[in-house]
């Protein structure tokens, strides 16, 4: 990596690798998700605004977009994102509408390159390392190694109700120099935004000749 990237990143990590789960509330309550039918629930990838997904400290620019896949392709490791100058990544995920997040599943790489710690931020577009390190996340989790995509991580439902952007700050792995992620699945529901628009159509209607005047009448419809 270039020195400018390293200087900007500062390698000043404030990520606590202790196993206290008070802030995250996840404890070790990680659910097994071998049942293939669960894939129907991991459908939020359809509502990700993929063109505007960003990743900080990725080795190959734009590679992060390849980790959002259908459930049945979660073990396809041909597309992945890998960190550059150290083990940290920030993945900013915008949606095309409001979603409600229930849980997530993240598949990492072998030989210690899987994420071990992640902090989640809600509705903070453009999150960077300075903000992520100093800010208070909505939740944070100690992650197990999940190479086969069998473990899902539940989130606090009251925190993740009206979400239009999720940021994953991966701030640690299992000992490798770089972090690798080949799948990031999000389970939840999409809430279609109902927009009400008033469309008014105006026309000039003639009135009896004796008035010699035009009258403006309006009609409106609400969709």
PDB file of N, CA, C and O in Angstrom, residues 18-19 26 39 49 54 66 83 94 100 134 145 150 166 192 201 216:
ATOM      1  N   UNK A  18     -11.711  -8.083  23.626  1.00  0.00           N
ATOM      2  CA  UNK A  18     -12.208  -8.835  24.764  1.00  0.00           C
ATOM      3  C   UNK A  18     -13.513  -9.505  24.431  1.00  0.00           C
ATOM      4  O   UNK A  18     -14.140  -9.240  23.422  1.00  0.00           O
ATOM      5  N   UNK A  19     -13.976 -10.399  25.292  1.00  0.00           N
ATOM      6  CA  UNK A  19     -15.189 -11.159  25.010  1.00  0.00           C
ATOM      7  C   UNK A  19     -16.371 -10.677  25.813  1.00  0.00           C
ATOM      8  O   UNK A  19     -17.300 -11.421  26.059  1.00  0.00           O
ATOM      9  N   UNK A  26     -24.904 -10.082  21.806  1.00  0.00           N
ATOM     10  CA  UNK A  26     -24.999 -11.316  21.052  1.00  0.00           C
ATOM     11  C   UNK A  26     -24.576 -12.527  21.849  1.00  0.00           C
ATOM     12  O   UNK A  26     -24.983 -13.638  21.580  1.00  0.00           O
ATOM     13  N   UNK A  39     -32.562 -19.695   2.874  1.00  0.00           N
ATOM     14  CA  UNK A  39     -32.114 -18.768   1.845  1.00  0.00           C
ATOM     15  C   UNK A  39     -33.179 -17.795   1.405  1.00  0.00           C
ATOM     16  O   UNK A  39     -32.882 -16.669   0.991  1.00  0.00           O
ATOM     17  N   UNK A  49     -28.390  -1.144  -2.848  1.00  0.00           N
ATOM     18  CA  UNK A  49     -28.035  -0.219  -3.937  1.00  0.00           C
ATOM     19  C   UNK A  49     -26.574  -0.491  -4.302  1.00  0.00           C
ATOM     20  O   UNK A  49     -25.667   0.247  -3.920  1.00  0.00           O
ATOM     21  N   UNK A  54     -19.706   0.970  -0.958  1.00  0.00           N
ATOM     22  CA  UNK A  54     -18.288   1.355  -0.913  1.00  0.00           C
ATOM     23  C   UNK A  54     -17.564   0.529   0.139  1.00  0.00           C
ATOM     24  O   UNK A  54     -18.178  -0.008   1.068  1.00  0.00           O
ATOM     25  N   UNK A  66     -18.887  -8.024  -5.019  1.00  0.00           N
ATOM     26  CA  UNK A  66     -19.036  -9.442  -5.321  1.00  0.00           C
ATOM     27  C   UNK A  66     -19.415 -10.308  -4.141  1.00  0.00           C
ATOM     28  O   UNK A  66     -19.705 -11.501  -4.308  1.00  0.00           O
ATOM     29  N   UNK A  83      -8.710  -7.100   2.489  1.00  0.00           N
ATOM     30  CA  UNK A  83      -8.184  -5.827   2.987  1.00  0.00           C
ATOM     31  C   UNK A  83      -6.793  -5.567   2.425  1.00  0.00           C
ATOM     32  O   UNK A  83      -6.104  -6.478   1.960  1.00  0.00           O
ATOM     33  N   UNK A  94     -25.746   0.859   1.259  1.00  0.00           N
ATOM     34  CA  UNK A  94     -27.014   1.591   1.136  1.00  0.00           C
ATOM     35  C   UNK A  94     -28.092   0.692   0.532  1.00  0.00           C
ATOM     36  O   UNK A  94     -27.792  -0.231  -0.232  1.00  0.00           O
ATOM     37  N   UNK A 100     -35.658  -3.772   7.527  1.00  0.00           N
ATOM     38  CA  UNK A 100     -35.579  -4.169   8.925  1.00  0.00           C
ATOM     39  C   UNK A 100     -34.648  -5.364   8.994  1.00  0.00           C
ATOM     40  O   UNK A 100     -34.925  -6.421   8.441  1.00  0.00           O
ATOM     41  N   UNK A 134     -13.874   6.207  16.685  1.00  0.00           N
ATOM     42  CA  UNK A 134     -14.261   7.070  17.803  1.00  0.00           C
ATOM     43  C   UNK A 134     -15.752   7.036  18.111  1.00  0.00           C
ATOM     44  O   UNK A 134     -16.180   7.451  19.187  1.00  0.00           O
ATOM     45  N   UNK A 145     -15.392 -18.217  13.528  1.00  0.00           N
ATOM     46  CA  UNK A 145     -14.974 -18.524  12.171  1.00  0.00           C
ATOM     47  C   UNK A 145     -16.103 -19.317  11.510  1.00  0.00           C
ATOM     48  O   UNK A 145     -16.535 -20.331  12.039  1.00  0.00           O
ATOM     49  N   UNK A 150     -22.564 -21.573   8.089  1.00  0.00           N
ATOM     50  CA  UNK A 150     -23.557 -22.284   8.881  1.00  0.00           C
ATOM     51  C   UNK A 150     -24.042 -21.487  10.090  1.00  0.00           C
ATOM     52  O   UNK A 150     -24.910 -21.935  10.821  1.00  0.00           O
ATOM     53  N   UNK A 166     -26.376   0.477   6.224  1.00  0.00           N
ATOM     54  CA  UNK A 166     -25.658  -0.277   7.256  1.00  0.00           C
ATOM     55  C   UNK A 166     -24.176  -0.226   6.946  1.00  0.00           C
ATOM     56  O   UNK A 166     -23.770  -0.426   5.793  1.00  0.00           O
ATOM     57  N   UNK A 192     -41.464  -1.246   1.692  1.00  0.00           N
ATOM     58  CA  UNK A 192     -41.670  -0.360   0.549  1.00  0.00           C
ATOM     59  C   UNK A 192     -42.104   1.023   1.026  1.00  0.00           C
ATOM     60  O   UNK A 192     -43.021   1.156   1.829  1.00  0.00           O
ATOM     61  N   UNK A 201     -54.821  18.483 -12.443  1.00  0.00           N
ATOM     62  CA  UNK A 201     -55.073  18.754 -13.855  1.00  0.00           C
ATOM     63  C   UNK A 201     -56.059  19.918 -13.955  1.00  0.00           C
ATOM     64  O   UNK A 201     -57.145  19.866 -13.410  1.00  0.00           O
ATOM     65  N   UNK A 216     -61.763  28.853 -14.202  1.00  0.00           N
ATOM     66  CA  UNK A 216     -60.728  27.841 -14.014  1.00  0.00           C
ATOM     67  C   UNK A 216     -61.241  26.786 -13.049  1.00  0.00           C
ATOM     68  O   UNK A 216     -61.564  27.095 -11.916  1.00  0.00           O
TER      69      UNK A 216
END
